[in-house]
Every structure is written in C-alpha cells, then in structure tokens.
Short mmCIF file of N, CA and C in Angstrom, two decimals:
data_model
loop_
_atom_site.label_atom_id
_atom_site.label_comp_id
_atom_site.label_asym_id
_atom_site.label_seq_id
_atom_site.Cartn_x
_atom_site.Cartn_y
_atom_site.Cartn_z
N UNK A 214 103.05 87.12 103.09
CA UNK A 214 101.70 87.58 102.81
C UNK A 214 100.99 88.01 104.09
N UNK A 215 101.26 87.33 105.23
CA UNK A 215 100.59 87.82 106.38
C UNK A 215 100.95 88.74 107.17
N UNK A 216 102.35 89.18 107.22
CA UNK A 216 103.02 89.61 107.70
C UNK A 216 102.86 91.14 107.00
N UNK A 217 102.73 91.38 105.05
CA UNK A 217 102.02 92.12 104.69
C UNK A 217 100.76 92.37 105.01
N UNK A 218 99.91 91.78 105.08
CA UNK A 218 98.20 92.15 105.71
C UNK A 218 98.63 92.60 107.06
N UNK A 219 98.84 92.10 107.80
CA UNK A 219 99.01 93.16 109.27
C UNK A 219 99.83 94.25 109.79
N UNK A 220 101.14 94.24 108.56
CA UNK A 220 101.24 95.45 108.45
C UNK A 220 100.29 96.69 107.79
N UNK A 221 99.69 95.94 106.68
CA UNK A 221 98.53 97.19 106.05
C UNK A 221 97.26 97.35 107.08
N UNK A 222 97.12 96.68 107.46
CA UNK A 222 95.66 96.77 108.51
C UNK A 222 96.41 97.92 109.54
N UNK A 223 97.71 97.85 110.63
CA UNK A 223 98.48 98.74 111.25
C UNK A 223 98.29 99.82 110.87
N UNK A 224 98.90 99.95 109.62
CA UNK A 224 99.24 101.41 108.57
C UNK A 224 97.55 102.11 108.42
N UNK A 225 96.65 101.51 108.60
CA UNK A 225 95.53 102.69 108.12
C UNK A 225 94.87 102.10 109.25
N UNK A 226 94.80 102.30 110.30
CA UNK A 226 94.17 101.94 111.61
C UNK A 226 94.30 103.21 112.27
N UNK A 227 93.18 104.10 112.78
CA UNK A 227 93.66 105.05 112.70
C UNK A 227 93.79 105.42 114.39
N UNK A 228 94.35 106.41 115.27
CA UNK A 228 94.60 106.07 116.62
C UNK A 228 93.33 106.78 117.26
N UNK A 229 92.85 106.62 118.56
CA UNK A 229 92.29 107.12 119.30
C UNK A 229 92.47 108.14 120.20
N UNK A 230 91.38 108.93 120.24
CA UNK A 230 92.00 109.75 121.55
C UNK A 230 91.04 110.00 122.68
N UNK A 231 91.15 110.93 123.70
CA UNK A 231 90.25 110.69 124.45
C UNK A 231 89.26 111.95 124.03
N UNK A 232 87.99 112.07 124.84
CA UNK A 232 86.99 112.58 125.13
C UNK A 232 87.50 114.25 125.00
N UNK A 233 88.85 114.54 125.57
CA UNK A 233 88.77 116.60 125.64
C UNK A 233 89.88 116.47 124.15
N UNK A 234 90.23 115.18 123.84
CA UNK A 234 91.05 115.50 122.25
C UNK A 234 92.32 115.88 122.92
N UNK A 235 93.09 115.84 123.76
CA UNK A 235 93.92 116.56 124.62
C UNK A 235 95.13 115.20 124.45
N UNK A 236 94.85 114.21 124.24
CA UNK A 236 95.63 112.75 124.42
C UNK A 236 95.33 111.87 122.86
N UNK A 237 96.69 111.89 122.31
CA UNK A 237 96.43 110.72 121.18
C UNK A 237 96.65 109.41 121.65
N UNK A 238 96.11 108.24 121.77
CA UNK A 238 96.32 107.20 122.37
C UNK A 238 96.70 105.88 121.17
N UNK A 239 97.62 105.25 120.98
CA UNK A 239 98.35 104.27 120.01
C UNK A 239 98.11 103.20 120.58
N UNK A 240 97.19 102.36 119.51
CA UNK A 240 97.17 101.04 120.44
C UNK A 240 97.09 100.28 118.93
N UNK A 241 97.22 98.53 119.57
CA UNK A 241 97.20 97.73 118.17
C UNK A 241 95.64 97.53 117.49
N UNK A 242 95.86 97.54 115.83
CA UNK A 242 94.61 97.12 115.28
C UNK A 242 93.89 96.37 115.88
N UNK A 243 92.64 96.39 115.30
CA UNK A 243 91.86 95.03 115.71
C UNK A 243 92.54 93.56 115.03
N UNK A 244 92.46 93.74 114.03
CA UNK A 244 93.27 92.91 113.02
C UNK A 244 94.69 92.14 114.07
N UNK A 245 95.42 92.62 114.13
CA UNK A 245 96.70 92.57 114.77
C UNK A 245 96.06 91.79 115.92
N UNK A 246 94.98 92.22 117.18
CA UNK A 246 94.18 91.44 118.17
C UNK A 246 93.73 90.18 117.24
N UNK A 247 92.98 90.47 116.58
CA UNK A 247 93.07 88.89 116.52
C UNK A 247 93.60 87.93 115.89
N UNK A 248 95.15 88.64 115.65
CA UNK A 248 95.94 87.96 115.13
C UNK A 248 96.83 87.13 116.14
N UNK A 249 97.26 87.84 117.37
CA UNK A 249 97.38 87.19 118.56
C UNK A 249 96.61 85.89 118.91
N UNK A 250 95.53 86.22 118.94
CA UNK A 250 94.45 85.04 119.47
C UNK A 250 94.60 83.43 118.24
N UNK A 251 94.95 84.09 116.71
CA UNK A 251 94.96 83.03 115.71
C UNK A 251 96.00 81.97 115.88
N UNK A 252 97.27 82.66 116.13
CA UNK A 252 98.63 81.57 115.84
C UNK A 252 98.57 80.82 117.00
N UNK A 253 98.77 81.30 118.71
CA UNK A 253 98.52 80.18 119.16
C UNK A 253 97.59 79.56 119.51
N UNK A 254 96.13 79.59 119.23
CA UNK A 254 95.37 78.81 119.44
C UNK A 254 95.41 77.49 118.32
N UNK A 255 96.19 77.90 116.88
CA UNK A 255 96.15 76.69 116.05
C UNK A 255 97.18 75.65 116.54
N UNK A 256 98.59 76.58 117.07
CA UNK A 256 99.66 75.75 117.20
C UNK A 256 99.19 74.67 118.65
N UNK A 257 98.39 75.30 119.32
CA UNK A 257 97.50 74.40 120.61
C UNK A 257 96.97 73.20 119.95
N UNK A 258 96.21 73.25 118.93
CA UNK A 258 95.56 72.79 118.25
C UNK A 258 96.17 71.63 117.56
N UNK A 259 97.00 71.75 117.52
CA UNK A 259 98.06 71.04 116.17
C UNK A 259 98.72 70.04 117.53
N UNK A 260 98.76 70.74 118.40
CA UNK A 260 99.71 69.87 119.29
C UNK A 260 98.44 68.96 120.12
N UNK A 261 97.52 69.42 119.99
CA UNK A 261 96.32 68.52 120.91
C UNK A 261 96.01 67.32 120.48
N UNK A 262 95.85 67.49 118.65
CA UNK A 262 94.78 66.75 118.30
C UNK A 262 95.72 64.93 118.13
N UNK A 263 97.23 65.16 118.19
CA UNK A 263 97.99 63.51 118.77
C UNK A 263 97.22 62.59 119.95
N UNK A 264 96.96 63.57 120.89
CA UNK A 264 96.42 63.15 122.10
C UNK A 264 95.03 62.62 122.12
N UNK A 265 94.34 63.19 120.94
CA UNK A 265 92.98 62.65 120.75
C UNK A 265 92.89 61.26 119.36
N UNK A 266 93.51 61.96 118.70
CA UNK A 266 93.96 60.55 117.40
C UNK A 266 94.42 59.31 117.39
N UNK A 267 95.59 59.76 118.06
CA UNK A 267 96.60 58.52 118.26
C UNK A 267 96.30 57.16 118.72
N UNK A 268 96.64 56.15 118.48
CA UNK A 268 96.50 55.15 119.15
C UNK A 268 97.31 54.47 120.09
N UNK A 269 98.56 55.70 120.34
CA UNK A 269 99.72 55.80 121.47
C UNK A 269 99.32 55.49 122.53
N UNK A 270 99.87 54.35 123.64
CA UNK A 270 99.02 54.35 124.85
C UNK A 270 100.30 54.81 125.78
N UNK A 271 101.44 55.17 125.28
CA UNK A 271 102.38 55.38 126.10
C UNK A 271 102.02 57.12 126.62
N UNK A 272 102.67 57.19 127.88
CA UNK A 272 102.25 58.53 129.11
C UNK A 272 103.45 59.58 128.72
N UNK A 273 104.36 59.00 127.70
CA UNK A 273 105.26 59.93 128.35
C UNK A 273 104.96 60.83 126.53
N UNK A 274 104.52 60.70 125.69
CA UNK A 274 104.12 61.42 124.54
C UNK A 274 103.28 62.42 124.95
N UNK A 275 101.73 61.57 125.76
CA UNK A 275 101.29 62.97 125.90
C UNK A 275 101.28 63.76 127.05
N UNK A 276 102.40 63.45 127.93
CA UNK A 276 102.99 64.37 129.08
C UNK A 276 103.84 65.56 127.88
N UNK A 277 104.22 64.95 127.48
CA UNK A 277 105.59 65.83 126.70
C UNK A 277 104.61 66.97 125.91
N UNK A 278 103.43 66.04 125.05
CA UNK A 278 102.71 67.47 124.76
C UNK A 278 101.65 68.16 125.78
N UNK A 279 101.40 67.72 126.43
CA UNK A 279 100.61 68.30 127.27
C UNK A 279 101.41 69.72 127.94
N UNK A 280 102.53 69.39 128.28
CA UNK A 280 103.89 70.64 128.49
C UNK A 280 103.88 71.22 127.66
N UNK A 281 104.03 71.00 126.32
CA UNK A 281 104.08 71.82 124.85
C UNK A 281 103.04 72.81 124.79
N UNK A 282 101.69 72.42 124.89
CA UNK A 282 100.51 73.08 124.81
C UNK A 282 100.42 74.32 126.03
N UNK A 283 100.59 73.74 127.21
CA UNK A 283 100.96 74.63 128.52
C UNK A 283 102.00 75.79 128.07
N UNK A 284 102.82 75.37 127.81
CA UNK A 284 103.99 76.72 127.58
C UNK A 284 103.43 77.37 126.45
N UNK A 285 102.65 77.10 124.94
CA UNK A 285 102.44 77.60 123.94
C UNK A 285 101.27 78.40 124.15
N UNK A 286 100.47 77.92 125.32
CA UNK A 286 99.18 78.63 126.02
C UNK A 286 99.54 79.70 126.97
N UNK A 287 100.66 79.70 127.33
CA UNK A 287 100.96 80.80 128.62
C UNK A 287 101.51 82.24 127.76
N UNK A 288 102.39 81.65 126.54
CA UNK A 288 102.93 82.35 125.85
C UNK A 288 102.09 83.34 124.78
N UNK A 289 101.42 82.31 124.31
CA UNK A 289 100.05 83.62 124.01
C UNK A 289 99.17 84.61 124.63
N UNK A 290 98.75 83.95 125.74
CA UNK A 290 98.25 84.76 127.07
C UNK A 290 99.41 86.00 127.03
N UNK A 291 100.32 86.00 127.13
CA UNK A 291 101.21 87.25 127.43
C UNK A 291 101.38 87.61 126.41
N UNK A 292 101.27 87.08 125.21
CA UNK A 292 101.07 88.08 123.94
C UNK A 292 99.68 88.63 123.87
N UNK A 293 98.72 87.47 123.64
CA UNK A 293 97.40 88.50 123.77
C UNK A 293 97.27 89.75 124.48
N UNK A 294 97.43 89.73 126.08
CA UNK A 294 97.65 90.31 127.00
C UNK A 294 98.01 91.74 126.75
N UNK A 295 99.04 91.65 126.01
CA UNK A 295 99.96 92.90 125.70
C UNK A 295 99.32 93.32 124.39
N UNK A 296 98.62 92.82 123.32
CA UNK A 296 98.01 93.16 122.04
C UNK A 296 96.79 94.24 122.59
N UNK A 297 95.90 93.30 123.71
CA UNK A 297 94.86 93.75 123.71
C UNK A 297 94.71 95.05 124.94
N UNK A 298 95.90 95.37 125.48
CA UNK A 298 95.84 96.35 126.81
C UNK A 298 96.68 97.12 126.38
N UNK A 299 97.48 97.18 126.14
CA UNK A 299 98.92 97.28 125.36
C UNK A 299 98.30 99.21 124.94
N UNK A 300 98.63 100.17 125.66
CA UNK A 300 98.40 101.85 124.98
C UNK A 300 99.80 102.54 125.58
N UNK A 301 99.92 103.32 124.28
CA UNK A 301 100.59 104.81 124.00
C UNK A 301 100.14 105.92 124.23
N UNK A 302 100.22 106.63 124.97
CA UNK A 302 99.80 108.12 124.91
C UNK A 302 100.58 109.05 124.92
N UNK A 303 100.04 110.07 123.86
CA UNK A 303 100.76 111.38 123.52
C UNK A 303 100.40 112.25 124.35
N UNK A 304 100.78 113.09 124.82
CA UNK A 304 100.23 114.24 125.35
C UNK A 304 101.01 115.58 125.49
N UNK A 305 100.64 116.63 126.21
CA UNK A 305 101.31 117.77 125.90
C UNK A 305 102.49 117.76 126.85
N UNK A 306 102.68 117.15 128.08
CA UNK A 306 103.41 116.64 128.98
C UNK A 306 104.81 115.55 128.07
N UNK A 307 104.35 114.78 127.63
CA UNK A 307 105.08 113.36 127.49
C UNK A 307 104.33 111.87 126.67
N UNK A 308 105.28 111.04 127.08
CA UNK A 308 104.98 110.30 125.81
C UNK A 308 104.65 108.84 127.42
N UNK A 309 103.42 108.52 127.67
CA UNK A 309 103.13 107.65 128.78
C UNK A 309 103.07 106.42 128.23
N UNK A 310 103.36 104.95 128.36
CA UNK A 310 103.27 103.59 128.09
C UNK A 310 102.37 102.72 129.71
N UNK A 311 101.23 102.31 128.33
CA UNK A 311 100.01 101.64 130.32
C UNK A 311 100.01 100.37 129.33
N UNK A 312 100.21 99.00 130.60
CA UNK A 312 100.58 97.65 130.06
C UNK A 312 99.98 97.05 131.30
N UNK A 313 99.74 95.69 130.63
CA UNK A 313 99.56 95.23 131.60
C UNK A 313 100.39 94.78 132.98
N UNK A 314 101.84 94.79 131.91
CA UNK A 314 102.89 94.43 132.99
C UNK A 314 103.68 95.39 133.52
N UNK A 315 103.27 96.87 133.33
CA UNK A 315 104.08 98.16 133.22
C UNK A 315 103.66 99.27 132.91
N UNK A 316 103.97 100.61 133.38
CA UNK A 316 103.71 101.64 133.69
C UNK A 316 104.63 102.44 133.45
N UNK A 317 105.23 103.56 132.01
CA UNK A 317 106.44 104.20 132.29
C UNK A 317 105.73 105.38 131.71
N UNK A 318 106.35 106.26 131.98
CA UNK A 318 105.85 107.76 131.66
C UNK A 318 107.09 108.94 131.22
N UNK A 319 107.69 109.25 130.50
CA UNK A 319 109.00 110.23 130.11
C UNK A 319 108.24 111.25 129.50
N UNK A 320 109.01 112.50 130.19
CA UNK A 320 108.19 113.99 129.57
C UNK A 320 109.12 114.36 128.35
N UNK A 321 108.59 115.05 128.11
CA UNK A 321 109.54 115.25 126.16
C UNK A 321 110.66 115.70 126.77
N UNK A 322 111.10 116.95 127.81
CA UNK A 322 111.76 117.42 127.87
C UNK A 322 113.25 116.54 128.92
N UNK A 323 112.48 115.55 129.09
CA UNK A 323 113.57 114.41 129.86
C UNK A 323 114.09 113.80 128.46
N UNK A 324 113.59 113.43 127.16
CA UNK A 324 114.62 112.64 126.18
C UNK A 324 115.83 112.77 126.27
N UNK A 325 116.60 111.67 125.98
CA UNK A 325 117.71 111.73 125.39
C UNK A 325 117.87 111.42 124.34
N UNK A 326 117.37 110.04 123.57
CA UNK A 326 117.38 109.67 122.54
C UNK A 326 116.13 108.84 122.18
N UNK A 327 115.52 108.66 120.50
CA UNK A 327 115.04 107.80 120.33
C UNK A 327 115.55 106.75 119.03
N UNK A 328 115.57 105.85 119.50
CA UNK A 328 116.42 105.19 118.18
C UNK A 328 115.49 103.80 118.07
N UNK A 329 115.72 103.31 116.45
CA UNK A 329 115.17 102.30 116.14
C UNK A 329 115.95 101.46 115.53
N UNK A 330 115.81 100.29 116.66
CA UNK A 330 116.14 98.90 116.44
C UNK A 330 115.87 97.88 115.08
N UNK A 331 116.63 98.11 113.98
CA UNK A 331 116.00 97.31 112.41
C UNK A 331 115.92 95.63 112.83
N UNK A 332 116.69 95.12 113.60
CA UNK A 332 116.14 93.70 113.75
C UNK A 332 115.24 93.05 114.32
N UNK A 333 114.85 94.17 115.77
CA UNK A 333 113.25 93.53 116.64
C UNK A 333 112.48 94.94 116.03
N UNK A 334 112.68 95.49 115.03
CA UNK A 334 111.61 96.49 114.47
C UNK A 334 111.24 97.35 115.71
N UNK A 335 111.56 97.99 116.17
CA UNK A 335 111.09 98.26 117.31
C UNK A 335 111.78 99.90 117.72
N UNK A 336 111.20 101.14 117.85
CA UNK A 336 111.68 102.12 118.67
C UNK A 336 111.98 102.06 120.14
N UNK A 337 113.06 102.79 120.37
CA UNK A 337 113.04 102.99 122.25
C UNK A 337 113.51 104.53 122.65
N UNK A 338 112.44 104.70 123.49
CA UNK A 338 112.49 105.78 123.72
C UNK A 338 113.28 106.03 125.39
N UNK A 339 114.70 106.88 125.05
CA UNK A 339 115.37 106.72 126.39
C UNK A 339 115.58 107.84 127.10
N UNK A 340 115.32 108.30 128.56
CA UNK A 340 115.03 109.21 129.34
C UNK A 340 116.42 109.42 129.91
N UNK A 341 116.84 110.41 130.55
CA UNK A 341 118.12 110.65 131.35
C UNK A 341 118.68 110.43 132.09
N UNK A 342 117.12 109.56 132.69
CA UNK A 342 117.51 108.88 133.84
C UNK A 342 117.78 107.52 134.18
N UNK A 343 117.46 107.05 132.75
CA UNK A 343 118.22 105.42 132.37
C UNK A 343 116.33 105.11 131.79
N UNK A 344 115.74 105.38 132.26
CA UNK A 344 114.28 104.98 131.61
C UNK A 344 114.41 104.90 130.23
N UNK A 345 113.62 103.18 130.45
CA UNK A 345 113.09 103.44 128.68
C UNK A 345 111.77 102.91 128.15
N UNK A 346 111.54 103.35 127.24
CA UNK A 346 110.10 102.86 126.54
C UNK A 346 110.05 102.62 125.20
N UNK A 347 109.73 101.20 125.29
CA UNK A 347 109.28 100.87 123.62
C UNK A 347 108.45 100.94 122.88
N UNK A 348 108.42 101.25 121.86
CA UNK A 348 107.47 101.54 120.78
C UNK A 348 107.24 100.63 119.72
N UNK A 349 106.28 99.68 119.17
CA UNK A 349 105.96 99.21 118.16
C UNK A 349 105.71 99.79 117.10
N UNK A 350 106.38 99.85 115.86
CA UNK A 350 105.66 100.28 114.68
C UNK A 350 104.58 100.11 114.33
N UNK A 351 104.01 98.62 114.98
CA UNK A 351 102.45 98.55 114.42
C UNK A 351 101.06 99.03 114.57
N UNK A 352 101.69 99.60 116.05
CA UNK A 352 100.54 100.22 116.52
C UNK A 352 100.16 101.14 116.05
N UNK A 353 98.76 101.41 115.61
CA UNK A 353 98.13 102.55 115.08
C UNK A 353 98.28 103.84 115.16
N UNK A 354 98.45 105.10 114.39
CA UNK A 354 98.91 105.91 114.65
C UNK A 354 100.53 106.43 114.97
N UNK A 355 101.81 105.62 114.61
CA UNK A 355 102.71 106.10 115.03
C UNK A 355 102.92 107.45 114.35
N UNK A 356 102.69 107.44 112.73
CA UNK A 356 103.06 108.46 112.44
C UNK A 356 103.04 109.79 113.49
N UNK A 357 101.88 109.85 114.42
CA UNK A 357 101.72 111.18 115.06
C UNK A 357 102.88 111.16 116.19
N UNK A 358 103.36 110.13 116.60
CA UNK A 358 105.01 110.23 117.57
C UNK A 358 105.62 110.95 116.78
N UNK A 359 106.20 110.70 115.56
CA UNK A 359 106.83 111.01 114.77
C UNK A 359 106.52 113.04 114.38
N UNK A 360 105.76 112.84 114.47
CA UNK A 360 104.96 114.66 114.07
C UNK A 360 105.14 115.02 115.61
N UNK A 361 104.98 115.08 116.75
CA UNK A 361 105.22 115.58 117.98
C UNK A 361 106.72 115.20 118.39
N UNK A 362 107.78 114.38 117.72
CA UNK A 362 108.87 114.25 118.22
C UNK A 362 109.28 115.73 117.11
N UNK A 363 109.12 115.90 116.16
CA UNK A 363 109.69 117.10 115.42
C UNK A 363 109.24 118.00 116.04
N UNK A 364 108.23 118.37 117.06
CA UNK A 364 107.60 119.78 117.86
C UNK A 364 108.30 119.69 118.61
N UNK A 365 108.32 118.75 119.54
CA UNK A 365 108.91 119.30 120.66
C UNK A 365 110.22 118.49 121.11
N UNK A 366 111.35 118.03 120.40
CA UNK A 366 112.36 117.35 121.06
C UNK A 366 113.48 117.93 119.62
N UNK A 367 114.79 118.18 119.98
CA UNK A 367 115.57 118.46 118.99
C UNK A 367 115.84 117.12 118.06
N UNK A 368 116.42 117.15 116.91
CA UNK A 368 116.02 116.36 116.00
C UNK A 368 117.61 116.02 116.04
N UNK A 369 118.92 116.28 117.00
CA UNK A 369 120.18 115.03 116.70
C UNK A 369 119.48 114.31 117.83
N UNK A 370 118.28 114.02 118.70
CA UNK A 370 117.94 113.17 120.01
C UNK A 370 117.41 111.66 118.99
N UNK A 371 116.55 111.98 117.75
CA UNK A 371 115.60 111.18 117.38
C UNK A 371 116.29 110.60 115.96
N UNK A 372 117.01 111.64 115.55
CA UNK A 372 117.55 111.49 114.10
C UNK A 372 118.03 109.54 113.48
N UNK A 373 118.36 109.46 114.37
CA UNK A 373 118.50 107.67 114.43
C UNK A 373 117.06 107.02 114.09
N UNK A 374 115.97 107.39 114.37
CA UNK A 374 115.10 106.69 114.21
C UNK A 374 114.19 106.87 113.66
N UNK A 375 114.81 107.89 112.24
CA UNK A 375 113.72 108.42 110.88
C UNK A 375 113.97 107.01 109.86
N UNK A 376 114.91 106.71 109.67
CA UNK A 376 114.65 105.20 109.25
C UNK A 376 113.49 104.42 109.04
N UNK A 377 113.64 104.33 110.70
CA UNK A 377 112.65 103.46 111.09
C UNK A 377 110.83 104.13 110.94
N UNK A 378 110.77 105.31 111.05
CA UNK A 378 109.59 105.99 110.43
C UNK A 378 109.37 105.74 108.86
N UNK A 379 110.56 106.13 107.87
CA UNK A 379 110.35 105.74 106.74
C UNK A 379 110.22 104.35 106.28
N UNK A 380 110.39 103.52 107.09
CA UNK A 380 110.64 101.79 106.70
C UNK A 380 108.85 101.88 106.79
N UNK A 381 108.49 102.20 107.84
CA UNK A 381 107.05 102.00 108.15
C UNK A 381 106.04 102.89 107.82
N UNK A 382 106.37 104.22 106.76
CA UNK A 382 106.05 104.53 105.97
C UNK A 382 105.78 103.77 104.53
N UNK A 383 106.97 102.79 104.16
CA UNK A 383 106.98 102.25 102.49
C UNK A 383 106.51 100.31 103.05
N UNK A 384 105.83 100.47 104.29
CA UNK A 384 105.17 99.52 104.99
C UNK A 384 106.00 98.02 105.06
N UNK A 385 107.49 98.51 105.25
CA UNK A 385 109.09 97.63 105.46
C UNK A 385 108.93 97.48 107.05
N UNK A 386 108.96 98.31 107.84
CA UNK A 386 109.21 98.17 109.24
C UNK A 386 108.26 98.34 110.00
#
C-alpha cells in the first residue's frame, strides 16, 4: 500500500524547469521527501523508547542500542540527503546528475547504452568512457528522459530500457 502511494504521488509530480525553460530538471516528490524523513525517524524511535521504559540497569543493552540508533540515524541522513538535493537535468547538451555526493554530466552524443535494472528498479545511463549515471524511476518527470532519449540517441543504445519505462508507466517499476 505504501509503496503504491509513493509510487502514485512520483507518477503525477510534475518536473521542474528553470527560468529560460531551456532545462527540464527531475527531482523526487515532496511526498517521497517526506517519506525519507518518516521511516527512519520511527525506526529511531522504536529503538529509543527501551532506553527510556525499561527498567534494565545493565550498560551493555543500551550501548548496543544506542549504536543501533547511530547507524539507523546516519543512514537516513544519506538517504534524506540524496531525496532532498538529489536533481536530473535535461538539456539540449546532455543528461547532467547534481548530488550531494556527486557530479556527472554525459552529452547525448557520448551514450552508449541505457538499460534498466528490474531488481534495484533503477536506469543507468553509460557513457564511452566508462561513465555512468543513475536514474530513479521515481523521480518526477522521467517520462520526459524517455521522450528526449527517442530525439536524440538511436534506439538499439536504450532499447533495453523501454521495459523499464513501461513498468513505470502501468506504475510496476
């Protein structure tokens, strides 16, 4: 059920662009943001509230969760992180990825292939020169990758990863 709702919130989220209209920019719903922020702050939550309840006086329970909470807190941070900074841009040049942890940029005419991964759901887009860039289905707007990979890149480069357009068309992938 949830996994449906944030795919439908994805699917009609519609993408941004900039100010001259010149750049479509793909980024995640709002929905999807604060869907990041939901799971681990409960699972924090779930693991805290031993430490406040309990009548455990032993150190080594809530060392053990206190570690639990730390790693489940760092791990969201780098998901949030990437939900909420996390852009695609189209442009007449190429297809650019800006992250917080990364910076890649491939011009259409460098593709080699784009293919989609059915088990991490996921496109990658691979350059000639070993570069690659991933693509989320969820992010808003893919359809328009999909409409500029048919303009400007031959279609045996991408053909692998109409699948994965149609999965996330019938709101599967």
């Amino acid at each position: 059920l949830t996994r449906s709702f944030l795919a439908k919130a994805a699917r009609h989220s519609p993408p941004s662009s900039n100010e001259n209209g010149r750049n479509i920019i793909l980024k995640y719903a709002s929905t999807l943001k604060l869907a990041t922020l939901a799971f681990p702050t409960t699972v924090f939550l779930m693991l805290a509230s031993p430490l406040f309840y309990s009548g455990s006086t032993s150190l080594k329970s809530p060392l053990i969760t206190l570690s639990l909470m730390l790693l489940i807190a760092l791990i969201g941070a780098v998901v949030m992180l990437e939900a909420f900074f996390k852009n695609i841009i189209l442009n007449e040049k190429g297809i650019h990825l800006v992250s917080v942890f990364s910076e890649v940029e491939i011009f259409w005419d460098d593709i080699e292939s784009v293919t989609y991964n059915h088990w991490l759901k996921i496109f990658t887009v691979r350059a000639w020169d070993g570069t690659q860039l991933r693509v989320n289905p969820s992010l808003s707007g893919i359809q328009f990758l999909e409409s500029i990979l048919w303009e400007r890149v031959e279609i045996i480069k991408f053909r692998q990863a109409l699948h994965g357009f149609r999965m996330r068309e019938q709101g599967l992938g």
